Each structure stands twice: as structure tokens, then as C-alpha cells.
Amino acid sequence: MSNVVSLDAYKQRTEASKQPPPSDDYDAMIAWAGGNFDRLLTLCRRNAYWPTWITHQMEECGARPTVAQTQIIKELISTAGPYDLTRRQRWIMWQIADGVLDLKELVAAAQTAVPFAGCTKIDRCVGNDLSRMKTLLVGKEPRQHKLCDAYARGSK
């Protein structure tokens, strides 16, 4: 028995922990994530949950977020926009915060996004969400207005 850890084995385990579970079943996702902050963060972003969901799930498992994790959650809340956004709109906000400012790229990414799973015409859904968000973005960063303005002008 050796106490030496292979770097390749460690990288494989680390990468595997970042990948979301293959199932979209909520119970399977919660079981997969447990109280692991990184996994909960992955699920939160993937499914466009409100960021405080992470804290709630950690508390359900008997864990509390560290100071650094709390700061990450606060940053997510500021990026996620107002509380009354839908999951689709929140997903769009996170994409804009990640630097996706081209409408075609946004629609392409939405094709496989969980919040848009029930939509048949993704481009229209994204456009409608951007139109609704335009009124909610007053006072936000200019880069978030850029995509909404591009859609309002009709550039697709």
C-alpha cells in the first residue's frame, strides 16, 4: 500500500466532481451534490437557481458556507439580478456576466440550457426574455444593456 497519490488520478477526480450528474432528476442532482459547495454551485448555475439555494442545500446537509463561499454567493446574487427574474432570465444574466454579448452565441448556448428545455423556438424565448429584462436593468452595468439594445434594434 502506498501513500503516494498520482497527479493524473487526482485531476480525474477533480474534473469528475465538476461535471453535473447525467440525470436531470432533481433528487438525483441533490444526492450527487450533497453538501459540496462546488457541486452545488455547478447545479445552481446550470439550472439557474437563485444563489441562496446553495446555502439552503448546504444547511440541509448540516454544513455552513465558509466566509469565502459566502462572498461567492453574494457576488452571484449581484450578478443574478433582481429576485423576481425567471430562471431563464437569470440564466441570460449569468451568460452576459460571463461575457456572452452576441445574440447568436446566446441563442446557441440556450439550445442546451436547462431553463430553456421546454421551449420550441429558443430564439423567440431569448428575445422575449431580453425585452422583459430591459425594463429591469435600469441602473445596471452598461455591458448588460448592450445585448438588450442589440436585440431591440433587431440585429439577430
mmCIF file of N, CA, C and O in Angstrom, residues 77-82 85 90 92-98 100-101 130 133-134 136-150:
data_model
loop_
_atom_site.group_PDB
_atom_site.id
_atom_site.type_symbol
_atom_site.label_atom_id
_atom_site.label_comp_id
_atom_site.label_asym_id
_atom_site.label_seq_id
_atom_site.Cartn_x
_atom_site.Cartn_y
_atom_site.Cartn_z
ATOM 1 N N ILE A 77 -25.405 36.712 -6.332
ATOM 2 C CA ILE A 77 -26.668 37.438 -6.153
ATOM 3 C C ILE A 77 -26.626 38.755 -6.909
ATOM 4 O O ILE A 77 -27.591 39.122 -7.584
ATOM 5 N N SER A 78 -25.500 39.456 -6.839
ATOM 6 C CA SER A 78 -25.413 40.730 -7.559
ATOM 7 C C SER A 78 -25.430 40.504 -9.073
ATOM 8 O O SER A 78 -25.940 41.331 -9.819
ATOM 9 N N THR A 79 -24.892 39.388 -9.528
ATOM 10 C CA THR A 79 -24.889 39.069 -10.958
ATOM 11 C C THR A 79 -26.247 38.561 -11.413
ATOM 12 O O THR A 79 -26.649 38.784 -12.550
ATOM 13 N N ALA A 80 -26.958 37.869 -10.525
ATOM 14 C CA ALA A 80 -28.217 37.228 -10.896
ATOM 15 C C ALA A 80 -29.345 38.221 -11.139
ATOM 16 O O ALA A 80 -30.364 37.868 -11.717
ATOM 17 N N GLY A 81 -29.184 39.444 -10.718
ATOM 18 C CA GLY A 81 -30.212 40.446 -10.957
ATOM 19 C C GLY A 81 -31.305 40.412 -9.902
ATOM 20 O O GLY A 81 -31.176 39.752 -8.882
ATOM 21 N N PRO A 82 -32.392 41.111 -10.173
ATOM 22 C CA PRO A 82 -33.485 41.183 -9.198
ATOM 23 C C PRO A 82 -34.070 39.814 -8.879
ATOM 24 O O PRO A 82 -34.010 38.899 -9.688
ATOM 25 N N LEU A 85 -36.704 37.842 -11.267
ATOM 26 C CA LEU A 85 -36.389 37.310 -12.595
ATOM 27 C C LEU A 85 -36.780 35.834 -12.669
ATOM 28 O O LEU A 85 -36.697 35.121 -11.673
ATOM 29 N N ARG A 90 -32.582 34.772 -15.435
ATOM 30 C CA ARG A 90 -31.393 34.705 -14.593
ATOM 31 C C ARG A 90 -30.254 34.013 -15.336
ATOM 32 O O ARG A 90 -29.102 34.430 -15.274
ATOM 33 N N ILE A 92 -29.788 34.060 -18.548
ATOM 34 C CA ILE A 92 -29.302 35.054 -19.513
ATOM 35 C C ILE A 92 -28.393 36.065 -18.819
ATOM 36 O O ILE A 92 -27.337 36.424 -19.339
ATOM 37 N N MET A 93 -28.773 36.518 -17.623
ATOM 38 C CA MET A 93 -27.942 37.464 -16.880
ATOM 39 C C MET A 93 -26.562 36.878 -16.614
ATOM 40 O O MET A 93 -25.548 37.564 -16.761
ATOM 41 N N TRP A 94 -26.511 35.595 -16.236
ATOM 42 C CA TRP A 94 -25.218 34.970 -15.963
ATOM 43 C C TRP A 94 -24.397 34.832 -17.235
ATOM 44 O O TRP A 94 -23.184 34.972 -17.216
ATOM 45 N N GLN A 95 -25.051 34.573 -18.350
ATOM 46 C CA GLN A 95 -24.316 34.475 -19.612
ATOM 47 C C GLN A 95 -23.713 35.834 -19.989
ATOM 48 O O GLN A 95 -22.578 35.912 -20.430
ATOM 49 N N ILE A 96 -24.496 36.882 -19.794
ATOM 50 C CA ILE A 96 -23.996 38.234 -20.089
ATOM 51 C C ILE A 96 -22.833 38.572 -19.161
ATOM 52 O O ILE A 96 -21.816 39.117 -19.594
ATOM 53 N N ALA A 97 -22.965 38.204 -17.884
ATOM 54 C CA ALA A 97 -21.880 38.456 -16.933
ATOM 55 C C ALA A 97 -20.618 37.683 -17.307
ATOM 56 O O ALA A 97 -19.509 38.136 -17.046
ATOM 57 N N ASP A 98 -20.792 36.517 -17.940
ATOM 58 C CA ASP A 98 -19.642 35.715 -18.382
ATOM 59 C C ASP A 98 -19.052 36.216 -19.687
ATOM 60 O O ASP A 98 -18.077 35.669 -20.180
ATOM 61 N N VAL A 100 -20.845 36.753 -22.759
ATOM 62 C CA VAL A 100 -21.544 36.412 -23.999
ATOM 63 C C VAL A 100 -22.389 37.619 -24.400
ATOM 64 O O VAL A 100 -23.425 37.880 -23.807
ATOM 65 N N LEU A 101 -21.921 38.379 -25.394
ATOM 66 C CA LEU A 101 -22.631 39.594 -25.800
ATOM 67 C C LEU A 101 -23.177 39.503 -27.214
ATOM 68 O O LEU A 101 -23.727 40.474 -27.724
ATOM 69 N N LEU A 130 -35.149 38.950 -23.094
ATOM 70 C CA LEU A 130 -34.321 40.156 -23.165
ATOM 71 C C LEU A 130 -35.187 41.414 -23.163
ATOM 72 O O LEU A 130 -34.848 42.409 -22.522
ATOM 73 N N MET A 133 -36.381 41.943 -19.675
ATOM 74 C CA MET A 133 -35.281 42.316 -18.792
ATOM 75 C C MET A 133 -34.840 43.755 -18.986
ATOM 76 O O MET A 133 -34.316 44.376 -18.068
ATOM 77 N N LYS A 134 -35.060 44.298 -20.152
ATOM 78 C CA LYS A 134 -34.636 45.664 -20.463
ATOM 79 C C LYS A 134 -35.170 46.646 -19.418
ATOM 80 O O LYS A 134 -34.467 47.532 -18.962
ATOM 81 N N LEU A 136 -35.966 45.906 -16.366
ATOM 82 C CA LEU A 136 -35.422 45.599 -15.045
ATOM 83 C C LEU A 136 -33.957 46.003 -14.894
ATOM 84 O O LEU A 136 -33.436 46.033 -13.801
ATOM 85 N N LEU A 137 -33.302 46.286 -16.016
ATOM 86 C CA LEU A 137 -31.866 46.552 -15.989
ATOM 87 C C LEU A 137 -31.510 48.030 -15.797
ATOM 88 O O LEU A 137 -30.351 48.388 -15.886
ATOM 89 N N VAL A 138 -32.481 48.865 -15.557
ATOM 90 C CA VAL A 138 -32.197 50.284 -15.373
ATOM 91 C C VAL A 138 -31.244 50.434 -14.183
ATOM 92 O O VAL A 138 -31.485 49.916 -13.107
ATOM 93 N N GLY A 139 -30.125 51.103 -14.425
ATOM 94 C CA GLY A 139 -29.143 51.315 -13.378
ATOM 95 C C GLY A 139 -28.091 50.229 -13.284
ATOM 96 O O GLY A 139 -27.197 50.305 -12.468
ATOM 97 N N LYS A 140 -28.171 49.205 -14.131
ATOM 98 C CA LYS A 140 -27.175 48.133 -14.103
ATOM 99 C C LYS A 140 -26.005 48.491 -14.998
ATOM 100 O O LYS A 140 -25.973 49.542 -15.620
ATOM 101 N N GLU A 141 -25.061 47.592 -15.092
ATOM 102 C CA GLU A 141 -23.855 47.834 -15.878
ATOM 103 C C GLU A 141 -24.177 47.999 -17.359
ATOM 104 O O GLU A 141 -25.059 47.328 -17.881
ATOM 105 N N PRO A 142 -23.458 48.885 -18.067
ATOM 106 C CA PRO A 142 -23.716 49.121 -19.486
ATOM 107 C C PRO A 142 -23.562 47.880 -20.349
ATOM 108 O O PRO A 142 -24.273 47.724 -21.319
ATOM 109 N N ARG A 143 -22.663 46.949 -19.992
ATOM 110 C CA ARG A 143 -22.481 45.766 -20.839
ATOM 111 C C ARG A 143 -23.734 44.904 -20.863
ATOM 112 O O ARG A 143 -23.977 44.175 -21.809
ATOM 113 N N GLN A 144 -24.557 44.974 -19.806
ATOM 114 C CA GLN A 144 -25.794 44.212 -19.798
ATOM 115 C C GLN A 144 -26.834 44.856 -20.706
ATOM 116 O O GLN A 144 -27.678 44.180 -21.258
ATOM 117 N N HIS A 145 -26.769 46.166 -20.871
ATOM 118 C CA HIS A 145 -27.689 46.852 -21.775
ATOM 119 C C HIS A 145 -27.340 46.579 -23.233
ATOM 120 O O HIS A 145 -28.206 46.594 -24.095
ATOM 121 N N LYS A 146 -26.067 46.345 -23.506
ATOM 122 C CA LYS A 146 -25.595 46.214 -24.882
ATOM 123 C C LYS A 146 -26.346 45.110 -25.637
ATOM 124 O O LYS A 146 -26.792 45.316 -26.754
ATOM 125 N N LEU A 147 -26.497 43.944 -25.024
ATOM 126 C CA LEU A 147 -27.185 42.842 -25.690
ATOM 127 C C LEU A 147 -28.675 43.141 -25.845
ATOM 128 O O LEU A 147 -29.267 42.881 -26.892
ATOM 129 N N CYS A 148 -29.279 43.724 -24.811
ATOM 130 C CA CYS A 148 -30.700 44.065 -24.903
ATOM 131 C C CYS A 148 -30.938 45.099 -25.985
ATOM 132 O O CYS A 148 -31.915 45.017 -26.726
ATOM 133 N N ASP A 149 -30.050 46.104 -26.115
ATOM 134 C CA ASP A 149 -30.182 47.104 -27.157
ATOM 135 C C ASP A 149 -30.020 46.493 -28.543
ATOM 136 O O ASP A 149 -30.744 46.844 -29.469
ATOM 137 N N ALA A 150 -29.090 45.552 -28.671
ATOM 138 C CA ALA A 150 -28.866 44.897 -29.964
ATOM 139 C C ALA A 150 -30.125 44.136 -30.376
ATOM 140 O O ALA A 150 -30.524 44.171 -31.544
#
